Coordinates of C-alpha atoms in Angstrom, one line a residue:
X165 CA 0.0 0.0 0.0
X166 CA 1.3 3.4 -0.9
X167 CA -1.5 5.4 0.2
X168 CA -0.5 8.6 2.2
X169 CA 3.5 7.5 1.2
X170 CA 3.5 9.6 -1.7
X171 CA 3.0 13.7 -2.6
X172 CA -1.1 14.4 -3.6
X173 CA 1.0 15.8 -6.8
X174 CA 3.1 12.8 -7.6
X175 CA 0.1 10.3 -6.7
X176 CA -3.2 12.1 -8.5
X177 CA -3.0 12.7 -11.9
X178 CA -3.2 16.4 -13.2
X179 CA -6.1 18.3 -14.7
X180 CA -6.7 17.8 -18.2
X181 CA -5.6 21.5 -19.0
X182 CA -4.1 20.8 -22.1
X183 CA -6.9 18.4 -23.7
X184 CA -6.6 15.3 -25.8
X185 CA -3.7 14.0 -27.5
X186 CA -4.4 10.9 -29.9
X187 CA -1.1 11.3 -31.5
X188 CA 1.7 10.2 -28.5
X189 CA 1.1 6.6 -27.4
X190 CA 0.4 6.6 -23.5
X191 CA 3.5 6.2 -22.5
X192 CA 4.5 9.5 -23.9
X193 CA 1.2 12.0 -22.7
X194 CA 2.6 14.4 -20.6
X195 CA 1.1 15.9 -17.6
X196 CA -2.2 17.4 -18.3
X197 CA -3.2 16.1 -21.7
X198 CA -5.5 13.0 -22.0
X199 CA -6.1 10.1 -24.0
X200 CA -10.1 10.5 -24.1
X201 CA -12.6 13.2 -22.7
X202 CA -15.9 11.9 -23.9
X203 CA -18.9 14.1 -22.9
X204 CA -16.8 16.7 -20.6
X205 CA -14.2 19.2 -21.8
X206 CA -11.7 21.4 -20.0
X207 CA -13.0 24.7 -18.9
X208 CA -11.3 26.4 -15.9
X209 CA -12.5 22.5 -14.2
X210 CA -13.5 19.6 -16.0
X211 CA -17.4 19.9 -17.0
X212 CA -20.2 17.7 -18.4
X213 CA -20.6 18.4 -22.0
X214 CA -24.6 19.6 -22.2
X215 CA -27.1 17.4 -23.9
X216 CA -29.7 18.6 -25.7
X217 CA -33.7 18.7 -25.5
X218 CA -36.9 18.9 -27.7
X219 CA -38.0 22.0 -29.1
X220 CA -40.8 21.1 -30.5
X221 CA -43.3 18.2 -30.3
X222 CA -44.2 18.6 -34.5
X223 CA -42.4 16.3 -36.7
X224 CA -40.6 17.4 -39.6
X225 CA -40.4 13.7 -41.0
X226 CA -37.4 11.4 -41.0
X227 CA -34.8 13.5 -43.0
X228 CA -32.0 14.9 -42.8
X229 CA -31.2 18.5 -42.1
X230 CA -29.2 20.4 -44.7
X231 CA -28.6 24.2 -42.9
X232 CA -30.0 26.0 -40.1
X233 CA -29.4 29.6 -39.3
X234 CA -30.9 31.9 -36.5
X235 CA -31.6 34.8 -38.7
X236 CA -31.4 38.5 -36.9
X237 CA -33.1 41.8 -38.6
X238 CA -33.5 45.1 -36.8
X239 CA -37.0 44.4 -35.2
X240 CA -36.4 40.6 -34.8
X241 CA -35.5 37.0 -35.6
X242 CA -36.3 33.8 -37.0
X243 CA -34.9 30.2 -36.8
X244 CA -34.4 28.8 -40.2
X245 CA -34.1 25.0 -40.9
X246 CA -33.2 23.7 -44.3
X247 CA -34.6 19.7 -44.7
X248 CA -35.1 17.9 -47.6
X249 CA -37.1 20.4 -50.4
X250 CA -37.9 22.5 -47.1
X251 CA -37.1 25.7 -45.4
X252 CA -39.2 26.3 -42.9
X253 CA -39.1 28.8 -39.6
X254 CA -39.0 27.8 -35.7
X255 CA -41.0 30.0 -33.4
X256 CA -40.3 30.3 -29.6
X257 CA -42.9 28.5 -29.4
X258 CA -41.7 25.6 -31.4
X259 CA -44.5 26.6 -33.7
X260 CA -43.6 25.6 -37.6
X261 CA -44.2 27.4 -40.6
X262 CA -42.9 26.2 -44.4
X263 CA -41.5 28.8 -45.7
X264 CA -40.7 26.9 -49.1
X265 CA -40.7 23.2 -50.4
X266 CA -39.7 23.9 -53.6
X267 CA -35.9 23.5 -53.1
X268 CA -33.3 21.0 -54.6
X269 CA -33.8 18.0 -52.2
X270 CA -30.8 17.6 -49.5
X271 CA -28.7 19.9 -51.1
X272 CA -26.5 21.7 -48.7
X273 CA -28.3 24.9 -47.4
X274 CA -26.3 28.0 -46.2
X275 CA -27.5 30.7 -44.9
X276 CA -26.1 34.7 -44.4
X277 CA -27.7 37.9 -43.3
X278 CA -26.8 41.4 -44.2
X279 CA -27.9 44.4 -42.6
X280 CA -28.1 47.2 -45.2
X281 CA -30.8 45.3 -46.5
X282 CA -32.1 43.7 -43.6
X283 CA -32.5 40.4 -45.1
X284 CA -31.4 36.8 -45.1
X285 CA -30.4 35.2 -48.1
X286 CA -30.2 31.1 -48.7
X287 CA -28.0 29.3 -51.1
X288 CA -27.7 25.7 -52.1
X289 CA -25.4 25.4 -55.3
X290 CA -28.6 23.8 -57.0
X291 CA -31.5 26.5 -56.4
X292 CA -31.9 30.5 -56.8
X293 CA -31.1 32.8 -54.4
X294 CA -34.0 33.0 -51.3
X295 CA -34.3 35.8 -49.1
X296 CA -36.7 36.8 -46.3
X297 CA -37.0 40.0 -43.9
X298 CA -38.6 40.6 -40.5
X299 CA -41.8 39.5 -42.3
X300 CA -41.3 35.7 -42.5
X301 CA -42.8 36.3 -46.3
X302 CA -39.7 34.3 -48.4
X303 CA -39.0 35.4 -52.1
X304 CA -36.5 34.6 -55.0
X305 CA -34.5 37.3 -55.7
X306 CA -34.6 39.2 -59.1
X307 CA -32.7 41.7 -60.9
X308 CA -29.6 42.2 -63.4
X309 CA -26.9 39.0 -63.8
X310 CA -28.8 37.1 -60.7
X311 CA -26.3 33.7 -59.9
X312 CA -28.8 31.3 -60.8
X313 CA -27.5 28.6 -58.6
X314 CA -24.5 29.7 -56.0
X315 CA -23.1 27.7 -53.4
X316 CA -22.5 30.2 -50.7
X317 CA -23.7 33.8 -50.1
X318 CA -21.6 36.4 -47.8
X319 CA -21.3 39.8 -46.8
X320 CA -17.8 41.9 -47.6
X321 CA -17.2 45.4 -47.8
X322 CA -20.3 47.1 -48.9
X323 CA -21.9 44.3 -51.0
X324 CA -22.7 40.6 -51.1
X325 CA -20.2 38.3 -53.4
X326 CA -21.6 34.7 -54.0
X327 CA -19.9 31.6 -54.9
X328 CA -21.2 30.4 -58.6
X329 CA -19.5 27.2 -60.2
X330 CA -15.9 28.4 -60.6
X331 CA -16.1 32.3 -60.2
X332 CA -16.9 34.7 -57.2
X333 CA -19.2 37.5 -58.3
X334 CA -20.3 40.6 -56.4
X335 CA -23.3 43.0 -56.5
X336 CA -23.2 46.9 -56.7
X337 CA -22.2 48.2 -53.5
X338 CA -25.7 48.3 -50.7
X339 CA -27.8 46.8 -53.2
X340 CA -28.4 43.0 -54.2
X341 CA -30.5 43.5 -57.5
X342 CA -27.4 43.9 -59.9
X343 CA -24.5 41.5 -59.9
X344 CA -21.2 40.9 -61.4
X345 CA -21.6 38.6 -64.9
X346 CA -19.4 35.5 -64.2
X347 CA -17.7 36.1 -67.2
X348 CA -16.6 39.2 -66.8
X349 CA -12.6 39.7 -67.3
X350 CA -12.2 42.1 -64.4
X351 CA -15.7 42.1 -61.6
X352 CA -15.7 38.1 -61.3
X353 CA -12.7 36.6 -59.2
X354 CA -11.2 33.2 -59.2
X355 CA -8.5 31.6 -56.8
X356 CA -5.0 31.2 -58.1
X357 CA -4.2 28.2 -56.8
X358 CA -4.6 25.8 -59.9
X359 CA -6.3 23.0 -56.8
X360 CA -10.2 23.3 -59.6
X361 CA -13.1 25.3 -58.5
X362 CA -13.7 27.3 -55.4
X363 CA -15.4 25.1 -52.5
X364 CA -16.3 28.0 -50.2
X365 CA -15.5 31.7 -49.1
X366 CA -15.5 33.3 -45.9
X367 CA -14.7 36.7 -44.7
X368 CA -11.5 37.1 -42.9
X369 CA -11.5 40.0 -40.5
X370 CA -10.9 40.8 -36.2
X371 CA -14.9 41.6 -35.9
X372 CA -15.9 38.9 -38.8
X373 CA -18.5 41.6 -40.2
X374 CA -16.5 42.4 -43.3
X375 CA -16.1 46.2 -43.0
X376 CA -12.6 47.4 -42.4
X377 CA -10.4 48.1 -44.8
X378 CA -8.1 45.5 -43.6
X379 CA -10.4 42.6 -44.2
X380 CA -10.4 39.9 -46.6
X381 CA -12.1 37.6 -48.7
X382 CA -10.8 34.3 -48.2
X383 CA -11.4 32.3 -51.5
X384 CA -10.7 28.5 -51.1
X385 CA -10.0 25.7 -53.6
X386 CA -9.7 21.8 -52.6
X387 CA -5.8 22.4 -51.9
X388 CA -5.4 26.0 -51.7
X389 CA -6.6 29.4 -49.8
X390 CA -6.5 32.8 -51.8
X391 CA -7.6 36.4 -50.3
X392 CA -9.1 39.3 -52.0
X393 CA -8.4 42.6 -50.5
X394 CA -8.8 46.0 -51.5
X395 CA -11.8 48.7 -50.8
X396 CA -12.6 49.8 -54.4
X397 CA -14.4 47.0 -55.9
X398 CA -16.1 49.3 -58.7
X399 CA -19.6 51.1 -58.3
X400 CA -20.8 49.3 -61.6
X401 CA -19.6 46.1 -61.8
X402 CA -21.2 45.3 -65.1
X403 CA -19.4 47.8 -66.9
X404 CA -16.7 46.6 -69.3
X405 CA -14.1 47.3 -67.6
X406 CA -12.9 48.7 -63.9
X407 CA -12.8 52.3 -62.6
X408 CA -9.5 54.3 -62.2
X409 CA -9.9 53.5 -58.6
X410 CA -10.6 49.7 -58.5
X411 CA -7.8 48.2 -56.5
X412 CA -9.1 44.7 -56.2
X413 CA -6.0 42.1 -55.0
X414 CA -5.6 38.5 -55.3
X415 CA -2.7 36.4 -53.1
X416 CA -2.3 33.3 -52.9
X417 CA -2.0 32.7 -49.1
X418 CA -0.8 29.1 -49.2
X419 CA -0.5 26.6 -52.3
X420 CA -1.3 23.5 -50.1
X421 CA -4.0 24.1 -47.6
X422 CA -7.5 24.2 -48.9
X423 CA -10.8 23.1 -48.0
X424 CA -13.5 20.3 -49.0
X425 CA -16.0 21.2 -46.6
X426 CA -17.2 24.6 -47.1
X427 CA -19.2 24.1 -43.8
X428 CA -15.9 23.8 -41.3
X429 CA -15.2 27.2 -42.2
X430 CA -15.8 29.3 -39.5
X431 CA -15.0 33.0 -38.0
X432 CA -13.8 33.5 -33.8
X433 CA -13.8 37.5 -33.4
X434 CA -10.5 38.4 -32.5
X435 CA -8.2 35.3 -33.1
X436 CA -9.2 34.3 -37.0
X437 CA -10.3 31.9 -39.6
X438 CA -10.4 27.9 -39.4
X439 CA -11.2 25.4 -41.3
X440 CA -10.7 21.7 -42.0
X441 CA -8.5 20.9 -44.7
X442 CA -8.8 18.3 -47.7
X443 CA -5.5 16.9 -46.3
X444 CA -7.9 16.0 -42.5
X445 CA -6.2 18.5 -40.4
X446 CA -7.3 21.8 -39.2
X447 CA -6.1 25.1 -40.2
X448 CA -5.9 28.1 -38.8
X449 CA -5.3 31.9 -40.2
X450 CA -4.7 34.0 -37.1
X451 CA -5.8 37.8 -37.3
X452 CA -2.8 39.8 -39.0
X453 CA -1.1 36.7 -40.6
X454 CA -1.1 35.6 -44.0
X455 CA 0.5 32.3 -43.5
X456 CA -2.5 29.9 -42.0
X457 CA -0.7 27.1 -39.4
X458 CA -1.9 23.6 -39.0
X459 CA -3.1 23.2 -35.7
X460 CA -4.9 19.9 -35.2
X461 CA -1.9 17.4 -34.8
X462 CA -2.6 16.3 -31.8
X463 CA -6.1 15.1 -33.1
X464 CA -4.5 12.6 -35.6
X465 CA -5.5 9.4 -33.8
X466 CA -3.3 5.8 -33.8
X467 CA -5.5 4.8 -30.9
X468 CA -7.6 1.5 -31.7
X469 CA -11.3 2.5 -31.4
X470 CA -10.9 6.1 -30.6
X471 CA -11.6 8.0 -34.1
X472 CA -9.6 11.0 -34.9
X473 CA -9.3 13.4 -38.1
X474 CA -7.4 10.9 -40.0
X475 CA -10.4 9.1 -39.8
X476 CA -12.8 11.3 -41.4
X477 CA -14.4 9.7 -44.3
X478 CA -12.4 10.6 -47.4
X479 CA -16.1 10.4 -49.9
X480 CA -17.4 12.9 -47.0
X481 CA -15.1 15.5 -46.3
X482 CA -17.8 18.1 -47.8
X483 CA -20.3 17.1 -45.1
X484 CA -17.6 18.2 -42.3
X485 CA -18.8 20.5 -39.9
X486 CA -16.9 23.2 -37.3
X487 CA -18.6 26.1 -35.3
X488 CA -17.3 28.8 -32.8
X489 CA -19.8 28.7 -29.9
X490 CA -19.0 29.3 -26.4
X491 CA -15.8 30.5 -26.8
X492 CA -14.7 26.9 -28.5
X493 CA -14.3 25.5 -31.4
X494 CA -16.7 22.2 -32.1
X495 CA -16.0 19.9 -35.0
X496 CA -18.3 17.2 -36.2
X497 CA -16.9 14.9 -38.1
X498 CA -18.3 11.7 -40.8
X499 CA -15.8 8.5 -40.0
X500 CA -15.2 5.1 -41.1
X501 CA -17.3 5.8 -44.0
X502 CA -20.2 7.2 -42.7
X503 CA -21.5 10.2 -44.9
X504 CA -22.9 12.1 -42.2
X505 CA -21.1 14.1 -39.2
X506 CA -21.0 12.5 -35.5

C-alpha cells in the first residue's frame, strides 16, 4: 500500500488542461493532456458536456437537415431549418411554418444575413437565391446577372459576393438586385491556386462583419486558400471594364491548404479563420497573418477505437462541420465511411 507515502502531486493525476492527445502513445502523454474526454471538456475544471432537449413536439419527418441559421433583422429573428425540399421557420414557441418546399432535395443549405438590407439570403449550389425580412414572407430574388445557382452567399465590404461554379461574383455596393456577370474579365474573381473550383468563401476579418479596410475575402479551392483585399471594388460592376480606382487584390495565401467542406469554415472575433483541410487537419489563419498554421496534430488518432481526423471519411469531407460557440471550437466529423457528421 502506498497510500499517504507519496505527494497528492506525484500520486493524483493532473487536470486535463491541455486536452486530448491521440497522437503520442500513452506512454508518452505528458502531464495534463488525456487520451479521451468523452462528454466533458476542460473549462477552468473539467465539466459535463450539455445534452440537448426537444424544441418542438411537430415532426418534420425522417430526413436529414441540410442548414440552419438563426436569422437577426433590426425588429427581430427567426430560426431557419433547411430539410429535404424544405425551409421552414421555428418559433419560440416551437410553432412551424414552411416557408418553401420547392428547393433542390438535400442539397447543402447555407445561410447569411446582411444588414443594409435587412435580409437573409439562402444558397444551395442547386437552387436560386431565397431571401426573407422581418416578415417571415420568403421570395427569389430578381434583378440584373442574378447567380442562378451559387453555393455560398456572404457579406464583404459594402456588398454581397456569392460563390457560382468556378467564379466569385459581387453586387453593386448596398444593393443586391445587380451583380457581377461570371464572365466578366475584371468584376468576377477566381483563386489562383490551380487546386479546380472554389469550394467555399468566408470573410477574414478581427470583428468577422466584413467592414474594415483591412479585411479579406478568403477564396478556397480543394488544396489552396487565396484572399481578396482591397476597398474599391467598382460602383458598376457590369461595366466593361474597372474604374481608375478599383484596387481589387488576389494572393495566394498558401498553395497547399484548402478546403473540401465549405461548412468547417468558421470565424472566432479576434483570433481568425479555421477550417478543415482536404488533407484531415485543421487550419488556422490567425488575425494579422497571412501564412495559415496547422493546428490539429494532436487530433491525428493511432488509438484503436478512438476515431480522430485521420479518420474522417475521405467520400465525406464536404459534409464536415466546425462552429465557434461558447468560446470553442466544435468539430463534427463523418468517420469510417459514414457520410454524415457525429
Amino acid at each position: 500500500m502506498i497510500r499517504g507515502r507519496l505527494p497528492d502531486d506525484v500520486a493524483t493525476y493532473p487536470d486535463a488542461t491541455r486536452g486530448v492527445n491521440l497522437r503520442k502513445s500513452l506512454d508518452d502523454l505528458e502531464p495534463g493532456e488525456a487520451e479521451l474526454m468523452q462528454n466533458c471538456y476542460w473549462d477552468s475544471n473539467l465539466r459535463k458536456r450539455f445534452g440537448a432537449a426537444r424544441w418542438t413536439t411537430v415532426s418534420l419527418g425522417a430526413v436529414a437537415p441540410s442548414g440552419a441559421h438563426k436569422a437577426y433583422f433590426g425588429n427581430g429573428a427567426i430560426r431557419l431549418v433547411a430539410f429535404g425540399t424544405n425551409v421552414v421557420s421555428v418559433s419560440d414557441t416551437g410553432a412551424i411554418t414552411t416557408l418553401t418546399s420547392t428547393l433542390t432535395g438535400s442539397s447543402e443549405t447555407h445561410f447569411t444575413d446582411w444588414s443594409i438590407t435587412d435580409r437573409t439570403y439562402w444558397a444551395s449550389g442547386a437552387d436560386p437565391i431565397w431571401w426573407v425580412d422581418s416578415t417571415g414572407v420568403p421570395a427569389t430574388l430578381s434583378g440584373t446577372n442574378i447567380p442562378a445557382t451559387p453555393t455560398m452567399i456572404v457579406t464583404f465590404a459594402d456588398r454581397l459576393f456569392a460563390l457560382q461554379g468556378n467564379v466569385v461574383i459581387p453586387t453593386d455596393p448596398r444593393i443586391d438586385t445587380i451583380w457581377a456577370s461570371t464572365g466578366s474579365a475584371w468584376s468576377s474573381y477566381r483563386g489562383i491556386g490551380g487546386s479546380g473550383n472554389p469550394t467555399a468563401i468566408a470573410v477574414h476579418s478581427a470583428s468577422g462583419i466584413g467592414s474594415d479596410p483591412q479585411d479579406q475575402l478568403l477564396i478556397f479551392q480543394r488544396n489552396t486558400v487565396t484572399a481578396l483585399t482591397g476597398t474599391n471594388f467598382g460602383s458598376n460592376v457590369t461595366a466593361g471594364s474597372p474604374p481608375t480606382d478599383w484596387d481589387a487584390r488576389l494572393v495566394l495565401l498558401d498553395p497547399r491548404i484548402g478546403t473540401s467542406s465549405p461548412y468547417s469554415v468558421c470565424h472566432a472575433p479576434s483570433i481568425g479563420t479555421f477550417w478543415f483541410t482536404s488533407e484531415r487537419n485543421i487550419a488556422w489563419l490567425p488575425i494579422g497573418e497571412s501564412v495559415p498554421r496547422l493546428i490539429g496534430n494532436s487530433l491525428v488518432s493511432y488509438r484503436s477505437g478512438i476515431p480522430g481526423v485521420n479518420d474522417a471519411s475521405l467520400g465525406a469531407l464536404d459534409a464536415v462541420l466546425m462552429i465557434y460557440q461558447d468560446l470553442k471550437l466544435k468539430l463534427y466529423l463523418p468517420v469510417q465511411g459514414q457520410t454524415y457528421t457525429t
